[in-house]
JSON list of C-alpha atoms in Angstrom, two decimals:
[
{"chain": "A", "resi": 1, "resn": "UNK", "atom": "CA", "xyz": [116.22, 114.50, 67.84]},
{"chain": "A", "resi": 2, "resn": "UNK", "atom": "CA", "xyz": [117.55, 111.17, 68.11]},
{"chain": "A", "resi": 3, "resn": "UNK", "atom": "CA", "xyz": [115.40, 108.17, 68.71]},
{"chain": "A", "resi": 4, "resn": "UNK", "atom": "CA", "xyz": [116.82, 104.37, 69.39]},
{"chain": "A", "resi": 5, "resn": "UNK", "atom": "CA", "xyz": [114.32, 101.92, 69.65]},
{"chain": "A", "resi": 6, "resn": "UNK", "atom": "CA", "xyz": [114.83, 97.87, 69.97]},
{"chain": "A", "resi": 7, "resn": "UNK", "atom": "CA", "xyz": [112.37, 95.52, 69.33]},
{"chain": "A", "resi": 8, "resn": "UNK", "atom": "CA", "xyz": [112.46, 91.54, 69.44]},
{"chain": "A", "resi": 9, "resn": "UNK", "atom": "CA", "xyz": [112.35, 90.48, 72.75]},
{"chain": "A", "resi": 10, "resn": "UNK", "atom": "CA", "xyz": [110.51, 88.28, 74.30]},
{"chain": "A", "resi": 11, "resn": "UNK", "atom": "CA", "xyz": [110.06, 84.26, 76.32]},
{"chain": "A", "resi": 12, "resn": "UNK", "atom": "CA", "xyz": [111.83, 81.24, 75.00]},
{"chain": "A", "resi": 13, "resn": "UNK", "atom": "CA", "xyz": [112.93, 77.94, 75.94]},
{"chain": "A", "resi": 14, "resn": "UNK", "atom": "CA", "xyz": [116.54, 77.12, 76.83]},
{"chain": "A", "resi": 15, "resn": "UNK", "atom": "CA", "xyz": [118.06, 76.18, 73.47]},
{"chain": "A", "resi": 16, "resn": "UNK", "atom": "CA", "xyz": [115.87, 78.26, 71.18]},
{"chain": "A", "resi": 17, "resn": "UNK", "atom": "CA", "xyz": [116.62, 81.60, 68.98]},
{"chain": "A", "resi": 18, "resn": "UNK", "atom": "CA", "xyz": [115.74, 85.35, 69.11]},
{"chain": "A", "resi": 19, "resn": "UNK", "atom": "CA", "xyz": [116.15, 88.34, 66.79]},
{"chain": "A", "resi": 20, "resn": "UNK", "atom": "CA", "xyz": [116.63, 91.83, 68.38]},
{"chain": "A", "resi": 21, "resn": "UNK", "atom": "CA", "xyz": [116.23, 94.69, 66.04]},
{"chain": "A", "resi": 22, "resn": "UNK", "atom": "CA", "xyz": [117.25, 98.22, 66.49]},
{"chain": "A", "resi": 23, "resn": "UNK", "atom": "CA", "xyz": [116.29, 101.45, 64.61]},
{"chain": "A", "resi": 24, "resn": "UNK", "atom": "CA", "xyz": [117.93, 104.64, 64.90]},
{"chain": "A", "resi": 25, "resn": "UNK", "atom": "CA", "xyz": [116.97, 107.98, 63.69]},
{"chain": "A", "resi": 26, "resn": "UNK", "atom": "CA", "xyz": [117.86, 111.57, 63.80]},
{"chain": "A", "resi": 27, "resn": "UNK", "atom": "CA", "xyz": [122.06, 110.50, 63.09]},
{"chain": "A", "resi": 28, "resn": "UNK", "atom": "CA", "xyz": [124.56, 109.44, 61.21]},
{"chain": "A", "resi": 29, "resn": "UNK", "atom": "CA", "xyz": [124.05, 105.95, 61.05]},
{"chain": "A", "resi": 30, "resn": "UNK", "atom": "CA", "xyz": [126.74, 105.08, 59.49]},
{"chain": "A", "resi": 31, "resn": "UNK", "atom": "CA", "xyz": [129.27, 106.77, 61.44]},
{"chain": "A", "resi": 32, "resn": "UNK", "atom": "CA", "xyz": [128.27, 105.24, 64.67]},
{"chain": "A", "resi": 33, "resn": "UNK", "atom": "CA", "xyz": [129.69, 102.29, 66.28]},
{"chain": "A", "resi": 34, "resn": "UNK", "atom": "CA", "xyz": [126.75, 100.28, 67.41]},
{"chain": "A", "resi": 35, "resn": "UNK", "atom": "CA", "xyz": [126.40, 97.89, 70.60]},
{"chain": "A", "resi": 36, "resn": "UNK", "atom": "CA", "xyz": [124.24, 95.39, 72.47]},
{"chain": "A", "resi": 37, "resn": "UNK", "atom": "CA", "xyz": [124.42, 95.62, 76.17]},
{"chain": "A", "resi": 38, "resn": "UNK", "atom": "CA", "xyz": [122.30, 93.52, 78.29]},
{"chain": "A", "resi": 39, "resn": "UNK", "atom": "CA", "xyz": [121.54, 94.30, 82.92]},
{"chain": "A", "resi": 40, "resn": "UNK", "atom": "CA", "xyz": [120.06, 91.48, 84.51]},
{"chain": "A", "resi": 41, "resn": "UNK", "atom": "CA", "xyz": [118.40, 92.43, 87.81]},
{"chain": "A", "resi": 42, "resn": "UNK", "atom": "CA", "xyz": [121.08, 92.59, 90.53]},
{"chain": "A", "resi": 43, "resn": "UNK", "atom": "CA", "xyz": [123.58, 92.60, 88.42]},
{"chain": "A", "resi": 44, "resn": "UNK", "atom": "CA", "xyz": [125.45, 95.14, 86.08]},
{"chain": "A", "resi": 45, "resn": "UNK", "atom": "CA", "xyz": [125.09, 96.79, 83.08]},
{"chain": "A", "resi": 46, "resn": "UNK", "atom": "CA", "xyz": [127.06, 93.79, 80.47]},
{"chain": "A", "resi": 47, "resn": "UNK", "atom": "CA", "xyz": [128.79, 94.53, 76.93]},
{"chain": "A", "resi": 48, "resn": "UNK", "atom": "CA", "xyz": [127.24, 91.62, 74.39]},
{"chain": "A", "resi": 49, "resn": "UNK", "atom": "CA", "xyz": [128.39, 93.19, 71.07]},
{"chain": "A", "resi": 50, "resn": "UNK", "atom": "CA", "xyz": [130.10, 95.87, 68.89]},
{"chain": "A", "resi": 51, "resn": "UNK", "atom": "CA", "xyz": [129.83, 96.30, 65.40]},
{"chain": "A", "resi": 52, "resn": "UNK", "atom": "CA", "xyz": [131.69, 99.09, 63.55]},
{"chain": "A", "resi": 53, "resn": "UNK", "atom": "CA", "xyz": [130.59, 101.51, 61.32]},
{"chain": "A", "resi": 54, "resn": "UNK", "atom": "CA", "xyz": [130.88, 99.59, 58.40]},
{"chain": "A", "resi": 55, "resn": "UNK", "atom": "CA", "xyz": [130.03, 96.76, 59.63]},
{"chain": "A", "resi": 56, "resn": "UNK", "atom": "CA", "xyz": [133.06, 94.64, 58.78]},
{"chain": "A", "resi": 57, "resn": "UNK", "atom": "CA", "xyz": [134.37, 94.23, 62.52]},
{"chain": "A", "resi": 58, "resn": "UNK", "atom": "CA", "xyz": [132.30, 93.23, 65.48]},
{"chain": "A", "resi": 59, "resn": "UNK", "atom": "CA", "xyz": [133.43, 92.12, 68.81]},
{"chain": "A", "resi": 60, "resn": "UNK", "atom": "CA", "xyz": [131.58, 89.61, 71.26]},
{"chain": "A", "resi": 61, "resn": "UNK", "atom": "CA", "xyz": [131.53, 89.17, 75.30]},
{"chain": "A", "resi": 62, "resn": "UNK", "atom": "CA", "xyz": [133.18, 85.81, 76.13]},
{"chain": "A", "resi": 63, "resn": "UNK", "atom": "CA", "xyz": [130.04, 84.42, 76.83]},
{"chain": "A", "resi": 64, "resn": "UNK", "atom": "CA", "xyz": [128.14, 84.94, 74.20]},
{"chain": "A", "resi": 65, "resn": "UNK", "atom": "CA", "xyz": [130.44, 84.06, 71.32]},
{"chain": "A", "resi": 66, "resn": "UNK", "atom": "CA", "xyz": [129.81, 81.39, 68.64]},
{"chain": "A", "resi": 67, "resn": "UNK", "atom": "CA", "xyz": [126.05, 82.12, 69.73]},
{"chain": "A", "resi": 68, "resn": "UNK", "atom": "CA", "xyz": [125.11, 85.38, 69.09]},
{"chain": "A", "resi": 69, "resn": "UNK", "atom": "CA", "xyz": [126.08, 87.41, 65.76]},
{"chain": "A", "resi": 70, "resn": "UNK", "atom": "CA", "xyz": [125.88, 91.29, 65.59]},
{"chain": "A", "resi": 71, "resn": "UNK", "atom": "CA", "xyz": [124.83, 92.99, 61.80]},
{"chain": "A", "resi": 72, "resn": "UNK", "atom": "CA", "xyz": [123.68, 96.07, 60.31]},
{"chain": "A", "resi": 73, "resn": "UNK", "atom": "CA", "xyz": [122.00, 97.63, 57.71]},
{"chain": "A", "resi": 74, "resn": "UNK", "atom": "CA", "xyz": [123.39, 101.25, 56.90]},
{"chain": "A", "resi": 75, "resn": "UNK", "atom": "CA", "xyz": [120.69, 101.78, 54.48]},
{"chain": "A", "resi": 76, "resn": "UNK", "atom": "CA", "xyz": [118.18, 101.06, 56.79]},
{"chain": "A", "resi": 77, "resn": "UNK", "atom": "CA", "xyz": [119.65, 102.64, 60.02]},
{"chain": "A", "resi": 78, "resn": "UNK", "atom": "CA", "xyz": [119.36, 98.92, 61.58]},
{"chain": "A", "resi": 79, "resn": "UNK", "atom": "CA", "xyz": [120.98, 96.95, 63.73]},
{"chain": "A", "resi": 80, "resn": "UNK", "atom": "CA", "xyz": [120.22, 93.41, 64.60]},
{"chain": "A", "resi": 81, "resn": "UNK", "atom": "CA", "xyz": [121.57, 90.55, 66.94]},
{"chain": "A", "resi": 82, "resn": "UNK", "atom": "CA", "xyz": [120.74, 87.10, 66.22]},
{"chain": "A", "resi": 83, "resn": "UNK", "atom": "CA", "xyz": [120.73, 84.76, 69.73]},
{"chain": "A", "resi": 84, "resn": "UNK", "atom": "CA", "xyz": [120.61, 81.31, 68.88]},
{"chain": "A", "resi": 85, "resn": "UNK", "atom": "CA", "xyz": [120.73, 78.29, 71.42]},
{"chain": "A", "resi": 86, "resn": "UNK", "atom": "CA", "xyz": [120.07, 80.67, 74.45]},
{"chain": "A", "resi": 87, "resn": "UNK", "atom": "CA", "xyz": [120.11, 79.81, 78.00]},
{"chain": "A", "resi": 88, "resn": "UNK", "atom": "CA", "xyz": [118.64, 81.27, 81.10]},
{"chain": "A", "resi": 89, "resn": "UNK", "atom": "CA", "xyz": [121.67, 83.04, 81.89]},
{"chain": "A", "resi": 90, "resn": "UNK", "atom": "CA", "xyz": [120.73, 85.19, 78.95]},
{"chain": "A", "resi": 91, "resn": "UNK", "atom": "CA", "xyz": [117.87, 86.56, 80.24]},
{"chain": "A", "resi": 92, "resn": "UNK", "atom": "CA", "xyz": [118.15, 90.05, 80.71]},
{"chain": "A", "resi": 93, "resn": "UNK", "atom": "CA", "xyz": [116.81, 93.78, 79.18]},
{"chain": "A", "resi": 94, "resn": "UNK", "atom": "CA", "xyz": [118.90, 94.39, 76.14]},
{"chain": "A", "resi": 95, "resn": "UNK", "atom": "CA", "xyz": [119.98, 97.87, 75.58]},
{"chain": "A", "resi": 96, "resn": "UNK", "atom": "CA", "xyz": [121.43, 99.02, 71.75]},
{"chain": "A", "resi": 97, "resn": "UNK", "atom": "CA", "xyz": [123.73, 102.24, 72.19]},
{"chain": "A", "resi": 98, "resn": "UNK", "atom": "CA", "xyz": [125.76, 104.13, 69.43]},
{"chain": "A", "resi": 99, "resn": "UNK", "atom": "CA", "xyz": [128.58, 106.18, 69.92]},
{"chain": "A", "resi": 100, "resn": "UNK", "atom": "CA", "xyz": [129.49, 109.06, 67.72]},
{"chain": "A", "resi": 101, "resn": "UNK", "atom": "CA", "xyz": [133.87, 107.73, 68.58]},
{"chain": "A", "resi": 102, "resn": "UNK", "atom": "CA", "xyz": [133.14, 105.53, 65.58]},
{"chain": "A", "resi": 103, "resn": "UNK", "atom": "CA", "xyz": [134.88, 102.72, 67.00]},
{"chain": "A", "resi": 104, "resn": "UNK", "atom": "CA", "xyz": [134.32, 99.59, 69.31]},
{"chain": "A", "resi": 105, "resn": "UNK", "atom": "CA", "xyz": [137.60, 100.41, 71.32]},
{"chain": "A", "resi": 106, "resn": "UNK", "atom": "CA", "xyz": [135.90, 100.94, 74.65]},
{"chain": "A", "resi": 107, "resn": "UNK", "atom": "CA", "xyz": [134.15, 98.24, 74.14]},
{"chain": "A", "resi": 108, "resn": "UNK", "atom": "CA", "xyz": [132.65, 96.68, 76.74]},
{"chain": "A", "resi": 109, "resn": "UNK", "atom": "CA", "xyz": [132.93, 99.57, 78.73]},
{"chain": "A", "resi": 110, "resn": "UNK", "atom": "CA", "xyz": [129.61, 101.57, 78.27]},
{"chain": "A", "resi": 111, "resn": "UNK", "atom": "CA", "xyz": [130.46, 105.20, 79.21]},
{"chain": "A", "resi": 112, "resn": "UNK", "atom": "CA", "xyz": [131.35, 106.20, 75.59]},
{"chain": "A", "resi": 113, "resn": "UNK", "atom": "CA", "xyz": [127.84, 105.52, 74.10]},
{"chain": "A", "resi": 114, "resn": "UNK", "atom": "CA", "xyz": [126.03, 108.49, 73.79]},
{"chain": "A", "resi": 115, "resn": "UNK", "atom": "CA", "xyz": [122.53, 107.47, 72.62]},
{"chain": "A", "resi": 116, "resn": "UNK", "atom": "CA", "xyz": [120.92, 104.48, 74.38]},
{"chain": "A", "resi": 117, "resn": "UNK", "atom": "CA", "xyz": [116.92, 102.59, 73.25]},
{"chain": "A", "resi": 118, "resn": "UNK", "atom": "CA", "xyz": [114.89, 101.94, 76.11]},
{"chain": "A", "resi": 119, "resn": "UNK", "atom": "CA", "xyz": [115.64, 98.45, 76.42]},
{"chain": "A", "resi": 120, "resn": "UNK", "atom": "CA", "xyz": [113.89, 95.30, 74.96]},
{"chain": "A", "resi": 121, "resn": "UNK", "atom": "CA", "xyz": [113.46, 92.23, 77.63]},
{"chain": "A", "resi": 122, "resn": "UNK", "atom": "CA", "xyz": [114.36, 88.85, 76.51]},
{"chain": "A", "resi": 123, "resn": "UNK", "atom": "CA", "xyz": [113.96, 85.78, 79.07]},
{"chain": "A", "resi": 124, "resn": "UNK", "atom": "CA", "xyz": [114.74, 82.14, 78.77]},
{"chain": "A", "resi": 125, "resn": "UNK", "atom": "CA", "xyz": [113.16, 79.68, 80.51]},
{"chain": "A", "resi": 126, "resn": "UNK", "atom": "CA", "xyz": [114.88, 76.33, 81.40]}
]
């Protein structure tokens, strides 16, 4: 059975840092692509980040680029996004996914992930 779970969230100020962890079990780690995605209420379901299986390629949204930086750790079925100087547009549930393709190609679009975490809120105040 496959389990995704995210951690990290949380309140901040405008300007300020978070870590988002993510742990799956129960595949391949290290044959998944791996992705951030991020809903705000109203609004739709948003691509942050893609990392490859190795972990030597990742791919960023427009808006969060030079801010936020996708890893992994293979050996520890992890994956992690660090959000520095965040703003209140950033506020949102964050979502990790995997998808068994192996590759960030669809990337942002969502409807090649196959396993999803519940979701981990992060909110910045201004």
């Amino acid at each position: 059975q496959v389990q995704v779970v995210e951690s990290g969230g949380g309140l901040v100020q405008a300007g300020g840092s978070l870590r988002l962890s993510c742990t799956a079990s129960g595949l391949a780690f290290d044959r998944y692509a791996m992705a951030w995605f991020r809903q705000a209420p109203g609004k739709e379901r948003e691509g942050v980040s893609c990392i490859t299986p190795s972990g030597r390629t990742a791919y960023y949204a427009d808006s969060v680029k030079g801010r936020f930086t996708i890893s992994r750790d293979n050996a520890k079925n992890t994956l992690l996004l660090q959000m520095n100087s965040l703003k209140p547009e950033d506020t949102a549930m964050y979502y990790c996914a995997a998808t068994v393709t192996g590759s960030c190609s669809s990337f942002p679009l969502s409807n090649s992930y196959n396993y999803w975490g519940q979701g981990t809120q992060v909110t910045v105040s201004s």
